[in-house]
Tab-separated table of C-alpha atoms in Angstrom:
chain	number	residue	atom	x	y	z
A	27	MET	CA	14.753	-6.993	18.459
A	28	LEU	CA	11.425	-7.736	18.494
A	29	LYS	CA	9.646	-9.493	14.896
A	30	GLY	CA	6.401	-10.611	14.536
A	31	VAL	CA	5.368	-12.889	12.488
A	32	PRO	CA	1.331	-12.668	12.456
A	33	LEU	CA	0.475	-15.521	10.602
A	34	ALA	CA	3.383	-18.368	11.670
A	35	ALA	CA	1.001	-21.606	10.458
A	36	SER	CA	3.582	-24.446	11.877
A	37	GLY	CA	5.832	-21.633	13.016
A	38	LEU	CA	8.898	-22.848	11.027
A	39	ARG	CA	10.050	-19.863	9.292
A	40	SER	CA	9.848	-18.315	12.901
A	41	VAL	CA	12.461	-21.013	14.531
A	42	ARG	CA	14.536	-19.667	11.579
A	43	PHE	CA	14.869	-16.751	12.252
A	44	CYS	CA	15.411	-18.004	15.946
A	45	LYS	CA	17.958	-20.193	14.980
A	46	GLU	CA	19.365	-18.074	12.182
A	47	VAL	CA	19.037	-14.284	13.387
A	48	PRO	CA	21.869	-13.741	16.366
A	49	PHE	CA	20.475	-10.257	17.052
A	50	ILE	CA	16.786	-11.048	17.657
A	51	ASP	CA	15.390	-11.219	21.198
A	52	CYS	CA	12.444	-12.289	20.654
A	53	VAL	CA	10.172	-13.629	17.706
A	54	ILE	CA	6.329	-13.656	18.423
A	55	SER	CA	4.810	-16.359	16.027
A	56	ASN	CA	1.493	-16.063	15.885
A	57	ASP	CA	-1.659	-18.309	14.491
A	58	LEU	CA	-5.764	-18.395	15.266
A	59	ASP	CA	-5.594	-22.072	15.132
A	60	PRO	CA	-5.025	-24.067	18.479
A	61	VAL	CA	-3.577	-26.745	16.347
A	62	ALA	CA	-1.000	-24.378	14.882
A	63	VAL	CA	-0.025	-22.709	18.272
A	64	ASP	CA	0.301	-26.344	19.418
A	65	LEU	CA	2.806	-27.150	16.301
A	66	ILE	CA	4.529	-23.859	17.179
A	67	ARG	CA	5.693	-24.621	20.196
A	68	LYS	CA	6.647	-28.840	20.004
A	69	ASN	CA	8.993	-27.393	17.018
A	70	ALA	CA	10.281	-24.285	19.311
A	71	GLN	CA	10.998	-27.095	22.000
A	72	MET	CA	13.094	-29.788	18.767
A	73	ASN	CA	14.908	-26.822	17.980
A	74	ASN	CA	16.048	-25.212	21.716
A	75	VAL	CA	14.403	-21.775	20.628
A	76	GLU	CA	12.353	-21.624	23.476
A	77	GLN	CA	13.620	-18.784	25.099
A	78	LYS	CA	13.331	-16.550	22.187
A	79	LEU	CA	10.106	-18.086	20.113
A	80	LYS	CA	6.763	-16.847	22.063
A	81	PRO	CA	3.610	-18.815	20.665
A	82	VAL	CA	0.227	-16.997	20.652
A	83	ASN	CA	-3.317	-18.148	19.632
A	84	HIS	CA	-4.958	-14.980	19.003
A	85	ASP	CA	-6.293	-12.774	16.041
A	86	ALA	CA	-3.367	-11.118	13.701
A	87	ILE	CA	-4.853	-8.001	13.643
A	88	GLN	CA	-6.352	-7.773	17.045
A	89	LEU	CA	-2.898	-9.083	18.277
A	90	MET	CA	-0.845	-6.012	16.046
A	91	HIS	CA	-3.509	-3.516	17.388
A	92	SER	CA	-3.187	-4.739	20.665
A	93	SER	CA	0.794	-4.727	20.255
A	94	SER	CA	0.580	-0.069	18.990
A	95	GLY	CA	1.661	0.741	22.617
A	96	PHE	CA	5.424	2.026	22.212
A	97	GLU	CA	6.985	-0.489	24.337
A	98	THR	CA	5.286	-3.643	22.732
A	99	ARG	CA	5.355	-2.332	18.931
A	100	PHE	CA	7.418	-4.651	16.232
A	101	HIS	CA	10.885	-4.101	15.123
A	102	VAL	CA	9.835	-6.550	11.907
A	103	ILE	CA	6.827	-7.481	11.006
A	104	ASP	CA	6.440	-10.327	8.170
A	105	ILE	CA	3.319	-10.363	6.741
A	106	ASP	CA	2.351	-13.796	4.777
A	107	PRO	CA	-1.106	-14.918	4.372
A	108	TYR	CA	-2.676	-16.826	2.299
A	109	GLY	CA	-3.794	-14.911	-0.766
A	110	THR	CA	-4.105	-10.567	-0.196
A	111	ALA	CA	-2.580	-9.374	2.639
A	112	SER	CA	-4.165	-6.056	2.528
A	113	PRO	CA	-6.592	-6.487	5.561
A	114	PHE	CA	-3.106	-6.733	7.784
A	115	LEU	CA	-1.583	-3.617	6.017
A	116	ASP	CA	-3.244	-0.874	9.163
A	117	ALA	CA	-2.923	-3.262	12.048
A	118	SER	CA	0.940	-4.041	11.064
A	119	ILE	CA	1.804	-0.424	10.154
A	120	ASN	CA	0.449	0.939	13.750
A	121	ALA	CA	1.946	-1.878	15.288
A	122	MET	CA	5.682	-1.445	13.439
A	123	GLN	CA	8.626	0.730	15.363
A	124	GLU	CA	10.215	3.765	13.361
A	125	ASN	CA	11.995	2.878	10.828
A	126	GLY	CA	10.623	-0.790	10.708
A	127	LEU	CA	11.264	-3.378	8.677
A	128	LEU	CA	7.429	-4.544	6.987
A	129	CYS	CA	7.773	-7.920	4.891
A	130	VAL	CA	4.511	-8.261	2.952
A	131	THR	CA	3.922	-11.616	0.486
A	132	SER	CA	0.415	-11.363	-0.871
A	133	THR	CA	-0.453	-14.495	-3.561
A	134	ASP	CA	-3.142	-13.750	-5.410
A	135	MET	CA	-1.606	-12.860	-8.360
A	136	ALA	CA	-4.004	-13.647	-10.680
A	137	VAL	CA	-6.227	-10.720	-9.091
A	138	LEU	CA	-3.313	-8.184	-8.732
A	139	CYS	CA	-2.514	-8.699	-12.953
A	140	GLY	CA	-6.150	-8.146	-13.714
A	141	THR	CA	-8.171	-11.178	-13.891
A	142	SER	CA	-10.916	-8.973	-12.001
A	143	ALA	CA	-10.280	-5.641	-11.875
A	144	GLY	CA	-13.413	-4.861	-9.499
A	145	THR	CA	-11.663	-7.243	-6.812
A	146	SER	CA	-8.269	-5.732	-6.914
A	147	LEU	CA	-9.911	-2.001	-6.789
A	148	GLY	CA	-11.836	-3.104	-3.536
A	149	LYS	CA	-8.500	-4.893	-1.924
A	150	TYR	CA	-5.730	-2.869	-3.002
A	151	GLY	CA	-7.191	0.573	-3.524
A	152	GLY	CA	-5.923	-0.026	-7.197
A	153	LEU	CA	-7.253	-1.194	-10.832
A	154	ALA	CA	-5.407	-4.075	-12.367
A	155	VAL	CA	-5.991	-4.413	-16.162
A	156	LYS	CA	-3.930	-7.535	-18.260
A	157	CYS	CA	-1.511	-5.802	-19.899
A	158	SER	CA	1.916	-6.525	-21.106
A	159	PRO	CA	3.786	-5.389	-18.165
A	160	VAL	CA	1.199	-7.026	-15.725
A	161	HIS	CA	3.415	-8.363	-13.080
A	162	GLU	CA	4.932	-5.280	-11.962
A	163	GLN	CA	1.793	-3.484	-12.230
A	164	ALA	CA	1.104	-6.384	-9.383
A	165	ILE	CA	4.131	-5.036	-7.400
A	166	ARG	CA	3.468	-1.597	-8.172
A	167	LEU	CA	-0.399	-2.007	-7.300
A	168	LEU	CA	0.808	-3.921	-3.512
A	169	LEU	CA	3.468	-1.059	-2.763
A	170	HIS	CA	0.485	1.533	-3.453
A	171	ALA	CA	-1.636	-0.477	-0.720
A	172	ILE	CA	0.765	-0.484	1.993
A	173	GLN	CA	1.702	3.671	0.899
A	174	SER	CA	-2.026	4.685	1.240
A	175	ALA	CA	-1.910	2.504	4.799
A	176	ALA	CA	1.235	3.816	6.144
A	177	SER	CA	-0.154	7.425	5.095
A	178	ARG	CA	-2.852	7.156	7.305
A	179	HIS	CA	-0.319	6.947	10.318
A	180	GLY	CA	1.883	9.825	8.884
A	181	LYS	CA	4.040	7.110	7.667
A	182	VAL	CA	5.528	6.783	3.886
A	183	ILE	CA	7.742	3.741	2.727
A	184	ASP	CA	10.940	3.289	1.187
A	185	PRO	CA	10.854	-0.250	-0.830
A	186	LEU	CA	14.195	-2.288	0.010
A	187	LEU	CA	13.535	-4.831	-2.437
A	188	SER	CA	10.051	-6.186	-4.716
A	189	LEU	CA	10.010	-8.965	-6.695
A	190	SER	CA	7.580	-11.104	-8.662
A	191	ILE	CA	8.683	-14.511	-8.058
A	192	ASP	CA	6.581	-18.055	-9.329
A	193	PHE	CA	2.965	-17.306	-8.420
A	194	TYR	CA	3.566	-14.329	-5.397
A	195	ALA	CA	4.446	-11.318	-4.941
A	196	ARG	CA	7.286	-10.341	-2.019
A	197	VAL	CA	8.163	-6.717	-0.809
A	198	TYR	CA	10.442	-5.340	1.922
A	199	VAL	CA	9.734	-1.809	2.549
A	200	ARG	CA	10.680	0.379	5.644
A	201	LEU	CA	8.499	2.695	7.639
A	202	ARG	CA	8.640	6.136	9.172
A	203	SER	CA	7.280	8.636	9.992
A	204	SER	CA	7.274	11.825	7.871
A	205	PRO	CA	4.020	14.098	7.680
A	206	LYS	CA	5.289	16.568	4.772
A	207	GLU	CA	6.626	13.599	2.347
A	208	VAL	CA	3.225	12.367	3.133
A	209	LYS	CA	1.835	15.349	1.243
A	210	ARG	CA	3.783	14.861	-1.147
A	211	ILE	CA	3.126	11.418	-1.993
A	212	ALA	CA	1.501	12.372	-4.992
A	213	THR	CA	3.883	12.802	-6.922
A	214	LYS	CA	4.906	8.722	-6.350
A	215	THR	CA	1.542	7.837	-7.250
A	216	ALA	CA	0.454	7.261	-11.089
A	217	ILE	CA	-2.371	5.933	-13.366
A	218	MET	CA	-1.518	4.208	-15.938
A	219	PHE	CA	-2.161	4.053	-19.958
A	220	SER	CA	-1.803	0.792	-21.245
A	221	CYS	CA	-2.503	0.272	-24.748
A	222	PRO	CA	-4.111	-2.757	-26.127
A	223	GLY	CA	-3.255	-2.370	-29.693
A	224	CYS	CA	0.954	-2.270	-29.746
A	225	LYS	CA	1.834	-2.437	-25.892
A	226	SER	CA	2.859	0.614	-25.150
A	227	ILE	CA	2.719	1.519	-21.461
A	228	HIS	CA	2.446	6.138	-20.491
A	229	LEU	CA	2.258	7.094	-16.860
A	230	GLN	CA	0.311	9.795	-15.608
A	231	SER	CA	1.176	11.283	-12.398
A	232	LEU	CA	-1.627	12.247	-9.870
A	233	GLY	CA	-2.390	16.304	-9.466
A	234	LYS	CA	-0.965	17.297	-12.927
A	235	GLU	CA	-2.629	17.721	-16.298
A	236	ASN	CA	-3.601	14.892	-18.288
A	237	ALA	CA	-1.422	14.971	-21.112
A	238	ILE	CA	-2.151	11.918	-22.473
A	239	GLY	CA	-5.351	11.818	-23.594
A	240	SER	CA	-7.616	8.688	-24.294
A	241	GLU	CA	-5.965	7.191	-27.613
A	242	CYS	CA	-2.765	6.328	-28.320
A	243	SER	CA	-0.585	8.383	-30.261
A	244	ILE	CA	1.094	5.621	-31.472
A	245	CYS	CA	-1.592	3.304	-33.568
A	246	ASP	CA	-4.677	5.363	-32.086
A	247	SER	CA	-6.062	2.552	-30.492
A	248	LYS	CA	-8.458	3.744	-26.867
A	249	LEU	CA	-5.965	3.391	-24.041
A	250	VAL	CA	-7.007	1.619	-21.333
A	251	ILE	CA	-6.339	3.066	-17.258
A	252	SER	CA	-5.508	1.461	-14.434
A	253	GLY	CA	-4.450	2.253	-11.067
A	254	PRO	CA	-3.135	4.679	-8.986
A	255	LEU	CA	-0.063	2.670	-8.510
A	256	TYR	CA	3.313	3.429	-7.055
A	257	CYS	CA	5.713	4.721	-9.186
A	258	GLY	CA	9.086	5.066	-6.643
A	259	SER	CA	11.764	3.421	-6.449
A	260	LEU	CA	11.016	-0.419	-6.093
A	261	HIS	CA	14.830	-1.221	-4.866
A	262	ASP	CA	17.085	0.285	-2.612
A	263	ARG	CA	20.616	-0.123	-4.372
A	264	LYS	CA	22.792	0.039	-1.547
A	265	PHE	CA	20.178	-2.204	0.286
A	266	ILE	CA	20.889	-5.002	-2.690
A	267	SER	CA	24.211	-4.458	-2.547
A	268	ASP	CA	24.748	-5.304	1.268
A	269	LEU	CA	22.876	-8.384	0.316
A	270	ILE	CA	24.886	-9.344	-2.397
A	271	GLU	CA	27.974	-9.057	-0.577
A	272	GLN	CA	26.955	-10.481	2.936
A	273	ILE	CA	26.316	-13.172	0.296
A	274	ASN	CA	29.454	-13.239	-1.026
A	275	THR	CA	31.844	-13.341	2.332
A	276	ASN	CA	28.832	-15.874	3.940
A	277	GLU	CA	29.920	-13.505	7.161
A	278	GLU	CA	27.634	-12.220	10.007
A	279	ILE	CA	28.738	-8.624	9.514
A	280	LEU	CA	26.211	-6.954	10.752
A	281	SER	CA	28.503	-2.997	10.294
A	282	GLU	CA	27.713	-3.947	6.486
A	283	PHE	CA	23.800	-3.065	7.229
A	284	LYS	CA	24.807	0.166	9.434
A	285	ASP	CA	22.435	2.392	7.425
A	286	TYR	CA	19.377	0.111	7.827
A	287	PRO	CA	19.327	-1.427	11.089
A	288	LEU	CA	16.436	-3.626	10.914
A	289	ALA	CA	16.661	-4.236	7.850
A	290	GLU	CA	18.568	-7.649	8.500
A	291	GLY	CA	15.302	-9.440	8.610
A	292	VAL	CA	15.242	-9.929	4.950
A	293	CYS	CA	18.664	-11.785	5.269
A	294	ASP	CA	16.972	-14.819	7.665
A	295	ASP	CA	19.289	-17.526	5.826
A	296	PHE	CA	21.459	-15.560	3.768
A	297	THR	CA	24.369	-16.098	6.455
A	298	ARG	CA	24.146	-19.839	6.772
A	299	THR	CA	27.252	-21.601	5.477
A	300	ASP	CA	25.537	-24.200	4.090
A	301	LEU	CA	23.125	-21.925	1.876
A	302	GLY	CA	21.933	-24.328	-1.069
A	303	SER	CA	20.139	-21.034	-2.944
A	304	LYS	CA	23.179	-19.045	-2.850
A	305	THR	CA	23.321	-19.229	-6.875
A	306	LYS	CA	19.894	-18.028	-7.024
A	307	LEU	CA	19.494	-15.791	-4.277
A	308	LEU	CA	22.821	-14.145	-6.262
A	309	GLY	CA	20.652	-13.960	-9.758
A	310	LEU	CA	17.645	-12.857	-8.486
A	311	LEU	CA	19.171	-9.911	-6.650
A	312	HIS	CA	21.703	-8.819	-9.171
A	313	LEU	CA	19.147	-8.511	-11.903
A	314	ALA	CA	17.201	-6.534	-9.455
A	315	LEU	CA	20.026	-3.984	-8.365
A	316	GLU	CA	20.538	-3.453	-12.267
A	317	GLU	CA	16.925	-3.023	-13.207
A	318	LEU	CA	16.526	0.441	-14.395
A	319	GLU	CA	15.015	3.090	-11.970
A	320	GLU	CA	14.120	5.322	-15.001
A	321	ALA	CA	11.872	3.347	-16.774
A	322	PRO	CA	8.853	1.808	-14.470
A	323	PHE	CA	8.185	-0.736	-16.571
A	324	TYR	CA	9.433	-3.603	-18.460
A	325	VAL	CA	8.870	-4.724	-22.362
A	326	ASN	CA	7.934	-7.741	-23.829
A	327	PRO	CA	9.183	-8.144	-27.004
A	328	ASP	CA	6.843	-11.680	-27.340
A	329	HIS	CA	3.712	-9.492	-27.162
A	330	LEU	CA	5.622	-6.803	-29.457
A	331	ALA	CA	6.400	-9.166	-32.295
A	332	ALA	CA	2.738	-10.857	-31.557
A	333	THR	CA	1.316	-7.785	-32.390
A	334	ILE	CA	2.718	-7.053	-35.724
A	335	LYS	CA	2.202	-10.981	-36.590
A	336	THR	CA	6.267	-11.405	-36.673
A	337	SER	CA	8.850	-13.862	-35.626
A	338	LEU	CA	10.398	-13.084	-32.139
A	339	PRO	CA	13.415	-11.197	-33.082
A	340	LYS	CA	16.463	-11.799	-30.765
A	341	THR	CA	16.260	-9.622	-27.646
A	342	GLU	CA	20.220	-8.853	-27.312
A	343	LEU	CA	19.515	-7.379	-31.312
A	344	LEU	CA	17.192	-5.186	-30.179
A	345	LYS	CA	18.655	-4.106	-27.006
A	346	SER	CA	21.656	-3.331	-29.064
A	347	ALA	CA	19.831	-1.146	-31.614
A	348	LEU	CA	18.334	0.652	-28.427
A	349	ILE	CA	21.577	1.403	-26.717
A	350	ASN	CA	23.199	1.956	-30.104
A	351	ALA	CA	20.478	5.345	-30.054
A	352	GLY	CA	22.171	6.598	-26.870
A	353	TYR	CA	19.507	4.712	-24.721
A	354	GLN	CA	19.760	2.666	-22.096
A	355	VAL	CA	18.516	-0.483	-21.023
A	356	SER	CA	18.919	-3.829	-18.200
A	357	ASP	CA	17.411	-6.464	-18.183
A	358	THR	CA	14.537	-7.211	-15.200
A	359	HIS	CA	13.865	-10.233	-12.640
A	360	PHE	CA	9.976	-9.954	-14.012
A	361	GLN	CA	10.331	-11.922	-17.163
A	362	ARG	CA	13.539	-13.769	-18.399
A	363	SER	CA	13.125	-12.368	-22.281
A	364	CYS	CA	12.019	-9.070	-21.220
A	365	PHE	CA	13.603	-6.098	-20.431
A	366	LYS	CA	13.634	-1.901	-19.397
A	367	THR	CA	14.669	0.959	-21.231
A	368	THR	CA	15.035	4.526	-21.460
A	369	ALA	CA	13.939	4.782	-24.863
A	370	PRO	CA	10.322	5.920	-25.950
A	371	TRP	CA	7.510	3.643	-27.019
A	372	ASP	CA	7.837	5.415	-30.670
A	373	PHE	CA	11.060	4.365	-31.041
A	374	ILE	CA	10.807	1.213	-29.402
A	375	TRP	CA	8.415	0.361	-32.608
A	376	HIS	CA	10.864	2.490	-34.801
A	377	VAL	CA	13.278	-0.454	-34.537
A	378	MET	CA	10.914	-3.369	-34.088
A	379	ARG	CA	9.612	-2.506	-37.624
A	380	THR	CA	13.374	-1.992	-38.716
A	381	ILE	CA	14.102	-5.001	-38.000
A	382	HIS	CA	10.995	-6.815	-39.118
A	383	ARG	CA	11.817	-5.106	-42.801
A	384	THR	CA	15.247	-6.106	-43.065
A	385	ARG	CA	14.614	-9.916	-42.197
C-alpha cells in the first residue's frame, strides 16, 4: 500500500503510519520547507523506518499531479493543511487509486461556520451562514467541496466518518469511479433554509421545485439561504462498527475490514496496546454510530430556550416527549447538549411551548 502525506511538517504522523500500520509498503512524506524535510529524514532514522518512509521536498499540489499515473497513484492520501484544504482537493483526487481513502482536515472552522460568507463561497463552493447547527453545516460544506472536486473526475464519495472536533473538521471518504452516480449527485445536494427567528432548518434538494418559500412557516421570519451542502449520510455504520470492534478487541484483525480494503488508514493508532485515548475514541465513535441518518441537522435546545426567553428544560425531558410522540431521537457528536430527531420543527416547538407553560 502506498500512502501520501503531502503536508508532512516534521513527519511524526508519517512515522506513526510506518510503525503502526503493518500493511503499508511506503509512505511519501512531503513538505515544501527543506528544514521540515530534514526533520522528516532525521525522525525516520531515529525510529528505524527509513525503508518505508520516503522524504520528499516538493510542492504538495505538483507532487500529487505528478503521481496521477496509474502505477504511482496513492491508496491513501492524508491532507492536513494549516487552514483550508480546498486548494489540494483536485490534485489529491487525481492522484488517488480506485476505492482509495482520502482523509481531509480543515482548520478554518470560522469560515465553514459562516463568519465570512464570501470567503466560504470562494473556498468551498457554498455559502456558509451563522445558524443553529453551525458545526454540521461546516462538515456538509466540506463534503460538498470534496464531492464537487470528485465529480470533475467522474468519481463519487462515500463518507466513512465525518467529525467536527474542537477547532477543526475531519472527514474520511472513499473515492470510486461512477459516472452514472455523478449524474445523480444533485439528489445528495441541497440548499439549506435557516430561520433566524425560531432556529428551524429546512432543506431543498437541487433540481426540485422550491416548496419552502421565503418565509418561515412557524414564525413568519425571513429565511436565510446557505449552501449548496452535501445532504447524504455523514458516516458508514458498518465501517464505524468495525472500528469499535477493533478497538475493543485491541487486535489487528484485517478480515474485519474486508469490505473496506483501504480504510484501515483511519485506524493509524487503533491497534496499539497502550492506546491512551481509547475511552475518548470509543465515546466519539459510538455517538457517530448512533446519529440518525434520517435527520440531516441537529437541534440545539439552548437556542430554542433563548428564543422564547425561558430557562433551558432538561434535554432528557424534551427528548422523551418526542420519543413518546413516535419520533426517533439520537444524541450527536457535534455538541454535548444537542440531539437529532425525525420530528418536524412545528412539533418540536409545540413541545417546547408546552414544557414552558407547565412550569
